[in-house]
Short mmCIF file of C-alpha atoms and ligand atoms in Angstrom, two decimals:
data_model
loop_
_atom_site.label_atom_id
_atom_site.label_comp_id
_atom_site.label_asym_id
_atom_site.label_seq_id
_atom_site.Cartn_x
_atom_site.Cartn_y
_atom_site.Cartn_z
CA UNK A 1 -39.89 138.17 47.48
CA UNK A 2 -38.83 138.14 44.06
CA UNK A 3 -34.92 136.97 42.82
CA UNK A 4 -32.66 138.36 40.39
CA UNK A 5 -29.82 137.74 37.51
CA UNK A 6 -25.85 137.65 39.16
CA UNK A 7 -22.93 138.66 37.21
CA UNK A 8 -22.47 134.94 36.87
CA UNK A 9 -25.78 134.16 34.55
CA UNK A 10 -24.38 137.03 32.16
CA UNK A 11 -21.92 136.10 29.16
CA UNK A 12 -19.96 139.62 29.33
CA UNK A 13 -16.68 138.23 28.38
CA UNK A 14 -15.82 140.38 25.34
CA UNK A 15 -19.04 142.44 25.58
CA UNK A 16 -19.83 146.23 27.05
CA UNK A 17 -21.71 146.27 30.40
CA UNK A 18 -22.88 149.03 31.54
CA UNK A 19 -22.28 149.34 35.20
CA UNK A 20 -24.48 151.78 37.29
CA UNK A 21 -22.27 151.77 40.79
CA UNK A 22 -23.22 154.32 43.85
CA UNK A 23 -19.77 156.59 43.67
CA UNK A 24 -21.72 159.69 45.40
CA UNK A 25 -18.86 160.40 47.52
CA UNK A 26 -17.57 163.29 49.46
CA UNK A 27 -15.49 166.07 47.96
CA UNK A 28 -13.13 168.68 49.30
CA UNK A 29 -10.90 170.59 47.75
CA UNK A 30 -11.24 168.90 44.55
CA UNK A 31 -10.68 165.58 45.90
CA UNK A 32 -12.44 162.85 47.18
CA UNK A 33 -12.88 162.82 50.52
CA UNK A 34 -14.44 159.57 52.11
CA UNK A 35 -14.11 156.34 50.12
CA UNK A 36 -15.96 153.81 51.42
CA UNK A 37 -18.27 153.74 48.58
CA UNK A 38 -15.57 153.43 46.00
CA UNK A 39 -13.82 150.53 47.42
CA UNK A 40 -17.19 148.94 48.13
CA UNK A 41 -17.87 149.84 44.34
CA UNK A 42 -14.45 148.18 43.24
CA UNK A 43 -15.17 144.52 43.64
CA UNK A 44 -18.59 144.52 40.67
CA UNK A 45 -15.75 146.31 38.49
CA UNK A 46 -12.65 143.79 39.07
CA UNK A 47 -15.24 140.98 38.76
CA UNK A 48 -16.30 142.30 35.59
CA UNK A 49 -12.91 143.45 34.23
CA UNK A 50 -11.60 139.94 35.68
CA UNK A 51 -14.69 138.17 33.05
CA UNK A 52 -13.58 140.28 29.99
CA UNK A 53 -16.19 142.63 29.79
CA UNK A 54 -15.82 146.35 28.54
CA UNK A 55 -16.89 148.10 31.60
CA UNK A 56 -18.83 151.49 31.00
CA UNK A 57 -19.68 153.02 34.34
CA UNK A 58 -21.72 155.56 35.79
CA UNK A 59 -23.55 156.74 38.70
CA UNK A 60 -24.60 160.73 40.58
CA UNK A 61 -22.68 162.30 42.20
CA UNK A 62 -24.15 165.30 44.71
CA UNK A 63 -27.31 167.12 43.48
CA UNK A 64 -26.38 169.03 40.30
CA UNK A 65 -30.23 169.24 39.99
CA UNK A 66 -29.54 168.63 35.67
CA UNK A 67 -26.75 171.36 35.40
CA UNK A 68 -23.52 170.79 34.34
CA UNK A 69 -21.43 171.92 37.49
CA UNK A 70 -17.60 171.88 37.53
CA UNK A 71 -17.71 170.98 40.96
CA UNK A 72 -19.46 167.86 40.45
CA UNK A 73 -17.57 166.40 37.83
CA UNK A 74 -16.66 162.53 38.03
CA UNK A 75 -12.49 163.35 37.45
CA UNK A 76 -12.02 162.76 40.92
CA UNK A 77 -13.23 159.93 41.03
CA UNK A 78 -11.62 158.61 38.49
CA UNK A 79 -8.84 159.16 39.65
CA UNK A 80 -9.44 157.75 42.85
CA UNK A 81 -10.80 154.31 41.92
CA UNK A 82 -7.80 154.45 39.23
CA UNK A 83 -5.66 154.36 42.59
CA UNK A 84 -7.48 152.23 44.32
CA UNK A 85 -7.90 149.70 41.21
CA UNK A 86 -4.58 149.87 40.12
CA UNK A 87 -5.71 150.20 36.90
CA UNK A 88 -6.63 152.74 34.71
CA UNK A 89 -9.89 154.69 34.52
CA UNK A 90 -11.08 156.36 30.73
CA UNK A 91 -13.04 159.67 32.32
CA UNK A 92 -15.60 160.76 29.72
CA UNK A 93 -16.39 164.31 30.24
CA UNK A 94 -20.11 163.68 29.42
CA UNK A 95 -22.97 160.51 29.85
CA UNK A 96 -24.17 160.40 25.79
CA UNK A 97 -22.20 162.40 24.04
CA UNK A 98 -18.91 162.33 21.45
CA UNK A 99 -16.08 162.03 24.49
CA UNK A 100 -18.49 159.08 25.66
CA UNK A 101 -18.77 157.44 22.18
CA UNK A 102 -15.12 157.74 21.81
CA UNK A 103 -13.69 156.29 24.95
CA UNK A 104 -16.01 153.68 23.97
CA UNK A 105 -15.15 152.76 21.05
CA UNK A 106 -11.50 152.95 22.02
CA UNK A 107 -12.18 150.42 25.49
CA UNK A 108 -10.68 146.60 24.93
CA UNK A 109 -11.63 143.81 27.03
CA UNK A 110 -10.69 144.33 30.98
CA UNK A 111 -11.17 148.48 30.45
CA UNK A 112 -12.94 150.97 32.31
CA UNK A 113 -14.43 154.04 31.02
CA UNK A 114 -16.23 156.74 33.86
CA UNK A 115 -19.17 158.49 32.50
CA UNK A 116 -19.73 162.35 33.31
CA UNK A 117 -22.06 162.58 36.83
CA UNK A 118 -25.84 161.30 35.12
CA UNK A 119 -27.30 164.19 37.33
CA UNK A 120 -25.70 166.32 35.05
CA UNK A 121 -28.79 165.66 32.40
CA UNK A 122 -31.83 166.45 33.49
CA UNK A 123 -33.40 163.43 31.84
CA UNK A 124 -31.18 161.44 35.07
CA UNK A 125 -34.17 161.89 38.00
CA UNK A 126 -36.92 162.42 35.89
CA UNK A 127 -36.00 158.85 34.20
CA UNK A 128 -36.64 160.65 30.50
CA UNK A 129 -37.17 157.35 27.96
CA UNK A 130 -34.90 159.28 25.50
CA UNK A 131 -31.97 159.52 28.04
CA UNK A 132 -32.37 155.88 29.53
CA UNK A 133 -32.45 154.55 25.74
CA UNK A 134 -29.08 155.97 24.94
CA UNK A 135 -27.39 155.26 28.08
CA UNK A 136 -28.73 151.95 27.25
CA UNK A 137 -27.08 152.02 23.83
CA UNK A 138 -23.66 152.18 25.11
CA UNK A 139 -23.58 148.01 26.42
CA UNK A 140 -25.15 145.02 25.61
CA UNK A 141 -26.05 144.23 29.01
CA UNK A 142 -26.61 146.06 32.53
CA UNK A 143 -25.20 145.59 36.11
CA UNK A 144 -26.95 147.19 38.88
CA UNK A 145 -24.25 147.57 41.69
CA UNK A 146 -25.59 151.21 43.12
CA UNK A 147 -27.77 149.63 46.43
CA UNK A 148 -27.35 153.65 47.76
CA UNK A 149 -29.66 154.86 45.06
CA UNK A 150 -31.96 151.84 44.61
CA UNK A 151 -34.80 153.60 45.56
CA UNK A 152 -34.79 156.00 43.00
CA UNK A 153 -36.79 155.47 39.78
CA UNK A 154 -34.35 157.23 37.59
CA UNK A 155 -32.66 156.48 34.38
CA UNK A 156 -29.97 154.77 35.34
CA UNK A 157 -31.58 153.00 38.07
CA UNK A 158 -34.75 152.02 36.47
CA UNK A 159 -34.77 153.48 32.87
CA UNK A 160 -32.03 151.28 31.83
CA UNK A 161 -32.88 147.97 33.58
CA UNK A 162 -36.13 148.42 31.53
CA UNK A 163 -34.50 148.28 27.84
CA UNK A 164 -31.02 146.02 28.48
CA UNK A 165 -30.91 142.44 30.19
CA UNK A 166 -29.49 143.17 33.77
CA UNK A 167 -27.68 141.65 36.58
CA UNK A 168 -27.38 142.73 40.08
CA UNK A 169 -23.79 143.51 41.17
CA UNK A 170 -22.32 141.80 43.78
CA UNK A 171 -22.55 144.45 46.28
CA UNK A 172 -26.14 145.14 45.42
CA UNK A 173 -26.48 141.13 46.06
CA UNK A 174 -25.19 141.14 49.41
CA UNK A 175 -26.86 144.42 51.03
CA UNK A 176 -30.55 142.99 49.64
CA UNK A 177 -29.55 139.47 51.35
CA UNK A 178 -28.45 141.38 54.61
CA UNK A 179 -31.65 143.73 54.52
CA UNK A 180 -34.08 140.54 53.52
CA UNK A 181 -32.47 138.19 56.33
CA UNK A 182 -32.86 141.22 59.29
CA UNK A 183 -36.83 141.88 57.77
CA UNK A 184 -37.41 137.96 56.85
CA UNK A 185 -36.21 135.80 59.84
CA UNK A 186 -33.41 138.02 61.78
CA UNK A 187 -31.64 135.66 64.44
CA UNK A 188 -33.35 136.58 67.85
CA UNK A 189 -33.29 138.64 70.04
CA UNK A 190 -33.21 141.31 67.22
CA UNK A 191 -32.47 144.48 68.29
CA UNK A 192 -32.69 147.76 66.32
CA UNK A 193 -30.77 150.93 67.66
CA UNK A 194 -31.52 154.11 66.32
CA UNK A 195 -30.52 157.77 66.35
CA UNK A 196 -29.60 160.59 64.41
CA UNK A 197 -31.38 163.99 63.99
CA UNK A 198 -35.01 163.76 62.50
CA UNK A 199 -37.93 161.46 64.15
CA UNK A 200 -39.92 162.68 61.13
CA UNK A 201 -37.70 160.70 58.33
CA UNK A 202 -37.47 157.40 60.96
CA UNK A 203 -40.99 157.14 62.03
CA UNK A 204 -42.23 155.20 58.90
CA UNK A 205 -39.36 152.78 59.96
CA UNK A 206 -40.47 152.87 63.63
CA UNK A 207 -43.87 152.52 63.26
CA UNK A 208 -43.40 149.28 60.78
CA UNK A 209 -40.41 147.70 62.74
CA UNK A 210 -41.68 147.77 66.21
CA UNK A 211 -43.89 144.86 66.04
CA UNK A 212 -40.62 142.71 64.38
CA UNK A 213 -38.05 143.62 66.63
CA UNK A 214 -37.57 142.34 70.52
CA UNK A 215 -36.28 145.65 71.50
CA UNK A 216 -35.79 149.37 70.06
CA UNK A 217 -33.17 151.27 71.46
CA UNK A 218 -33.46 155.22 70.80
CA UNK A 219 -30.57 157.65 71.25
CA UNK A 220 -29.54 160.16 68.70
CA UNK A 221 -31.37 163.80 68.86
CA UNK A 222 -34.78 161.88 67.82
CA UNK A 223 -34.96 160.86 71.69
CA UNK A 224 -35.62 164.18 72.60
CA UNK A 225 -39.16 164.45 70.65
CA UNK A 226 -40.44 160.84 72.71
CA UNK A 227 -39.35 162.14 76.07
CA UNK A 228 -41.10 165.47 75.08
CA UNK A 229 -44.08 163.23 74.76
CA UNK A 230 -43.59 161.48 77.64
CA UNK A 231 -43.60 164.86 79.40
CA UNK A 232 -40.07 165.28 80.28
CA UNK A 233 -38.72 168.84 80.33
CA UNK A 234 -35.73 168.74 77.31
CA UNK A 235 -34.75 171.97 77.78
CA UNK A 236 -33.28 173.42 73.69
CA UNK A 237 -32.92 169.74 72.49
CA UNK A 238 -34.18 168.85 69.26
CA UNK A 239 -37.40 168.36 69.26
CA UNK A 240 -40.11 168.24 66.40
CA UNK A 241 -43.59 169.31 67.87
CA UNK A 242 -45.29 168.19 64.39
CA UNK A 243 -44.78 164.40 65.37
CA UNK A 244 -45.73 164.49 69.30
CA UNK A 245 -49.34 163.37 68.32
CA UNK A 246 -47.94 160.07 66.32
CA UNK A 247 -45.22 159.82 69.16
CA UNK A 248 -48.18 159.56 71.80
CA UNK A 249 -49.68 157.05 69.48
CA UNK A 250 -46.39 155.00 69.42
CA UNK A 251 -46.01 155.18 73.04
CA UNK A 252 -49.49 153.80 73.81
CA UNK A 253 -49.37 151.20 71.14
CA UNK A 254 -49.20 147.16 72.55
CA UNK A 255 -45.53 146.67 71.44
CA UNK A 256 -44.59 149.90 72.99
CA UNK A 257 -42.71 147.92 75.71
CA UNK A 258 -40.28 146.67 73.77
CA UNK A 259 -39.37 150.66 73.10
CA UNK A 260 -36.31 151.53 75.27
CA UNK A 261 -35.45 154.81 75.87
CA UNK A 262 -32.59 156.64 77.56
CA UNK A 263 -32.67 157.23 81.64
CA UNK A 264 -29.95 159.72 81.44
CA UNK A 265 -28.57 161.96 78.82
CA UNK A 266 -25.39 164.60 78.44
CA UNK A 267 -26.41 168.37 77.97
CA UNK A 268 -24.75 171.52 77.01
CA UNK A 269 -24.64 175.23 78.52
CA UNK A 270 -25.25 176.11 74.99
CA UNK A 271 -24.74 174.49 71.43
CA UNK A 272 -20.87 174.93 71.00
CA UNK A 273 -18.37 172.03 70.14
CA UNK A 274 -16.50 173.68 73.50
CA UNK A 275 -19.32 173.93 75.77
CA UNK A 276 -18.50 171.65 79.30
CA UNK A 277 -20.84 168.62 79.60
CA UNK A 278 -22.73 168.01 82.17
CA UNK A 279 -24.28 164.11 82.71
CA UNK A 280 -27.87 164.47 84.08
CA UNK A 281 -31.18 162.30 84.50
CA UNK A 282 -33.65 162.44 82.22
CA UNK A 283 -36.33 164.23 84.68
CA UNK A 284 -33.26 166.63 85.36
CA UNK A 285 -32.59 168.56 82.08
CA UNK A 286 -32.79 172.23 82.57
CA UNK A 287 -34.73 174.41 80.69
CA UNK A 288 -31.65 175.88 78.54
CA UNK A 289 -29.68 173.16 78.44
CA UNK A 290 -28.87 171.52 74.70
CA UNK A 291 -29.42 166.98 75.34
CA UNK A 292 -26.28 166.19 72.48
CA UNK A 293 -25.61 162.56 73.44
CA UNK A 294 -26.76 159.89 75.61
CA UNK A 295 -25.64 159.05 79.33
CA UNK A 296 -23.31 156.92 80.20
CA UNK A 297 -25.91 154.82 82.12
CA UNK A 298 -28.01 154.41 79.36
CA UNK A 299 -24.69 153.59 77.04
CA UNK A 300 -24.11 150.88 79.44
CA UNK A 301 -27.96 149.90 79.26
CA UNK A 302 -27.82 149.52 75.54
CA UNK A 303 -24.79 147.69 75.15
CA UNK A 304 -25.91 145.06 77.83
CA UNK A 305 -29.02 144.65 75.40
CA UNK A 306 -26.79 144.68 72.15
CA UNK A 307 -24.76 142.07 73.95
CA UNK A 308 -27.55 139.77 74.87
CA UNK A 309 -28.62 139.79 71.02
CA UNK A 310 -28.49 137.69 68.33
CA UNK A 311 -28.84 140.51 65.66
CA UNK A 312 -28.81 143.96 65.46
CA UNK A 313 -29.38 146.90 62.55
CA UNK A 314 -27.87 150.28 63.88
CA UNK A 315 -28.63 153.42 62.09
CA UNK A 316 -27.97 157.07 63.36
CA UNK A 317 -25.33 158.50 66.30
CA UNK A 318 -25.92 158.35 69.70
CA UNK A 319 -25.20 162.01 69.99
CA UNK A 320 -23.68 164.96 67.99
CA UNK A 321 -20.53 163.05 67.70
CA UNK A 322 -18.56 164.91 65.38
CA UNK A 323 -17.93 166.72 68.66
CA UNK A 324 -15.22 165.05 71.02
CA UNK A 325 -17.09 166.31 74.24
CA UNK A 326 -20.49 164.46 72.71
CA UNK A 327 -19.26 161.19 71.32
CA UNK A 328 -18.52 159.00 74.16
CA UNK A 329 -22.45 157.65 73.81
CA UNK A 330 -21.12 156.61 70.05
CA UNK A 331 -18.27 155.69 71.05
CA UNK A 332 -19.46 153.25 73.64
CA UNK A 333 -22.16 151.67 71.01
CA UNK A 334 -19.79 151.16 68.22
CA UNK A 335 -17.19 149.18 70.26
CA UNK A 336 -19.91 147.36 72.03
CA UNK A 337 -21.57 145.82 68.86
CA UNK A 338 -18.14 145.23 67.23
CA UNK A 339 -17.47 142.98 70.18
CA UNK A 340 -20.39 141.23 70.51
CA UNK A 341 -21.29 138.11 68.21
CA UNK A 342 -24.50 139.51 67.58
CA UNK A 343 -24.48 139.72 63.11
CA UNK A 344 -24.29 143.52 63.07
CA UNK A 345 -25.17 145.57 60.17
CA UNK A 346 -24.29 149.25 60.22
CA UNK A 347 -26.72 151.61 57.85
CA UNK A 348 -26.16 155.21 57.03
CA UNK A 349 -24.02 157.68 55.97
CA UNK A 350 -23.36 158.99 60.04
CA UNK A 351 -23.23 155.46 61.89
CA UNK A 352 -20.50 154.22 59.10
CA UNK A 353 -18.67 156.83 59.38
CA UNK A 354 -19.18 156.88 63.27
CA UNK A 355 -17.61 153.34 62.96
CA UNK A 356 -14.48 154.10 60.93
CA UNK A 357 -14.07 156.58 62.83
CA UNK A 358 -13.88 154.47 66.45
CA UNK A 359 -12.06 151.72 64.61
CA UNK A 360 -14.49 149.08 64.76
CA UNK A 361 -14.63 148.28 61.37
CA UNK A 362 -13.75 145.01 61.35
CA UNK A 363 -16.27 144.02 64.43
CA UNK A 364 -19.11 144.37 62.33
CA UNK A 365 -20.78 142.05 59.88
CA UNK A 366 -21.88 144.38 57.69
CA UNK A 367 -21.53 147.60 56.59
CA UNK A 368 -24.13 149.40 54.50
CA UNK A 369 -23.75 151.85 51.85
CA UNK A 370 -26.82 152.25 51.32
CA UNK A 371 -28.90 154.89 54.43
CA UNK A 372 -32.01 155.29 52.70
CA UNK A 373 -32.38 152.69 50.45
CA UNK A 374 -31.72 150.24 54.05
CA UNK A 375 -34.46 151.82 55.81
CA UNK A 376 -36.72 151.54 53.03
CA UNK A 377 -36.24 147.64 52.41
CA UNK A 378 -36.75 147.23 56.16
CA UNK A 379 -39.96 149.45 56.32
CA UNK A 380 -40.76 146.64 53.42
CA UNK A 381 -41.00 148.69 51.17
CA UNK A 382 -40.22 147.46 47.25
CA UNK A 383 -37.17 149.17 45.84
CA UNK A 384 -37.63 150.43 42.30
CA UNK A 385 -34.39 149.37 40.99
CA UNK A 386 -34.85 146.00 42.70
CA UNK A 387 -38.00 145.58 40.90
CA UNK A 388 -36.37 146.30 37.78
CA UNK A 389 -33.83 143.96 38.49
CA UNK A 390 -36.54 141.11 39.04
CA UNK A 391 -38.16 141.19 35.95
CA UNK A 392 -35.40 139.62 34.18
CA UNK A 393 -35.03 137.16 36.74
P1 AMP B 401 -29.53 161.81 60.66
O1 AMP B 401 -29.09 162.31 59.32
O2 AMP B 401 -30.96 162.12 60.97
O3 AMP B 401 -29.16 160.35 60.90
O4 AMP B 401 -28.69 162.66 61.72
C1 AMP B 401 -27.30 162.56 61.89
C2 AMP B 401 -26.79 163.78 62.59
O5 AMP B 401 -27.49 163.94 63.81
C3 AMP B 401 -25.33 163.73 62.94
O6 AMP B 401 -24.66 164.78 62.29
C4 AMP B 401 -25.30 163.93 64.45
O7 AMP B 401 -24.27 164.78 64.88
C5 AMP B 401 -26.63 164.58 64.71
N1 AMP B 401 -27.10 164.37 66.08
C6 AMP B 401 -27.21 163.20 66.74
N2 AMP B 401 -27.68 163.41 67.98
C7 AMP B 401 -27.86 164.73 68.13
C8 AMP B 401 -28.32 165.55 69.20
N3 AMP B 401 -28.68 165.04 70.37
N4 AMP B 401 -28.40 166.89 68.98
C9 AMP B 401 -28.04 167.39 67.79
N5 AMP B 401 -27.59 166.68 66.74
C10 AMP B 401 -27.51 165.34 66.91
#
């Protein structure tokens, strides 16, 4: 696999980067809501700032689908990483306009000026040459930092990258050496745990991964559609019917054995946050009964494997576990690979949060801000904005 440019290789001291970071965070209420991805955005800019570079950044934020939409303006954000910096941050009410070209012009050495949300044009997705040449404009050279959206060809992904020298940011350095270690040579055993909601979005990744891994651990509302298959009664758990026939496939392929599935699960009366739990067998699921989390058998089943390995990638929750009565399956998963000495890398919006959200932050190795653009890499799939990257390598 192909290398890339560092911050390092670039003279930027006294020059304008442009800096395409992933700061598609949550809002509510006007404010931003979850940070992870700005603090994990703040080292490329200190690094940067730190060299003596004019730092012009940008990235999406939300699906504005090309529209400007109050809503989905960067001020926010701004003002968040101007907190979180300690320094401050020029907002530029638009990507290529005047109130860009002035806060520009104005920046010295060391400043930062935030660009408008780039979904806002409608050049952005559909990487338009005319919009990628005059976000290009702004800097002399280009730092890729935004691993979250590196596997969209877009204009300030892939568009820009095409017309400026470019670097890859330092986050955007360590999540491809993270991904490329677990596909490349993972330290065995190497154990992949997955859940979530959809089997559709995961089977690529399933299908690919299987033969790599020494065991696949499968929790999350997706286990629902394999026991299906296997002919288990799951009662109103999710299931998607359109992927029982590649399921059967899966289950009857040779590395199907190293597929480990849940023995017992816990089910609701009905799909309410409030609804008692019951803990039941998987051949005992009644026919109305909601599966929202794994068992606590098949917690303590998973963590004995997660503790016996040598590496592990975790995407997707256990079980609906934004509800207390559903997250002890989470729960148990999180704390088990923070304590083990497994490396542990954590992809996807859900699992992070599931993390952060148990406290086990600092048990894990590392922490991905990148869902998609993780799975992708480990289905082996070449990244757009990585290729980009690698031609000026
Ligand atoms: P995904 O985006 O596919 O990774 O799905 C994440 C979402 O799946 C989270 O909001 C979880 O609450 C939800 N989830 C996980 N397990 C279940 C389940 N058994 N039933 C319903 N939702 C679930």
């Amino acid at each position: 696999m192909g290398t890339f440019l560092t911050v390092s290789e670039l003279p930027v001291a006294g020059r304008k980067v442009l800096l395409r970071s992933d700061l598609n965070v949550p809002l509510r209420n006007g404010e931003v809501a979850d940070d992870f991805r700005l603090r994990s955005a703040l080292p490329a800019i200190n690094l940067l700032r730190e060299k003596g570079a004019q730092v012009i950044l940008c990235s999406h934020l939300g699906r504005p689908k090309g529209c400007v939409l109050d809503e989905l303006r960067m001020a926010p954000v701004a003002a968040r990483l101007s907190e979180l910096g300690g320094y401050p941050v020029a907002y530029a009410t638009d990507t290529v306009g005047t109130d860009a070209a002035r806060l520009i012009e104005q920046a010295r050495p060391g400043e930062v000026v935030l660009l408008e949300n780039t979904r806002f044009h409608p050049g952005e997705t559909s990487n338009d040459s005319d919009y990628a040449s005059e976000l290009a404009e702004w800097a002399d050279f280009f730092v890729l930092d935004a691993f979250g959206t590196a596997h969209r060809a877009h204009a300030s992904t892939v568009g820009v990258p095409d017309r400026l020298r470019s670097a890859a940011g330092p986050l955007m350095e360590r999540e491809i050496e993270m991904f490329r270690l677990l596909l490349e040579d993972p330290p065995r055993p190497f154990t992949v745990l997955l859940g979530g909601a959809k089997i559709s979005d995961k089977l690529p990744l399933i299908r690919s991964l299987l033969p790599k891994v020494d065991a696949m651990l499968i929790g999350g509302g997706m286990c629902f559609s394999l026991l299906a298959t296997e002919g288990y009664e799951v009662g109103d758990s999710m299931v998607e019917p359109d992927c029982f026939n590649s399921l059967h496939d899966l289950l009857r392929s040779t590395e199907a054995d190293r597929l480990v599935l849940p023995s017992d699960v816990v089910t609701a009366p009905e799909l309410d946050a409030t609804a008692p739990p019951s803990v039941v067998n998987i051949s005992a699921i009644q026919e109305e009964a909601w599966g929202l989390d794994i068992g606590p058998a098949t917690a303590k089943q998973f963590a004995a494997v997660i503790g016996g390995s040598r590496s592990v990638f975790w995407n997707g929750p256990m079980g609906l576990f934004e509800w207390e009565n559903y997250q002890a399956g989470t729960r148990t998963i999180a704390a088990a690979l923070a304590g083990s000495p497994a490396l542990s890398v954590v992809g996807g919006g859900d699992s992070v949060a599931a993390i952060r959200l148990f406290g086990q932050e600092n048990g894990i190795d590392h922490l991905s801000t990148g869902g998609g653009a993780g799975l992708k890499m480990l289905e082996g799939q070449t990244l757009p904005a990585i290729e980009a990257l690698e031609r000026w390598a």
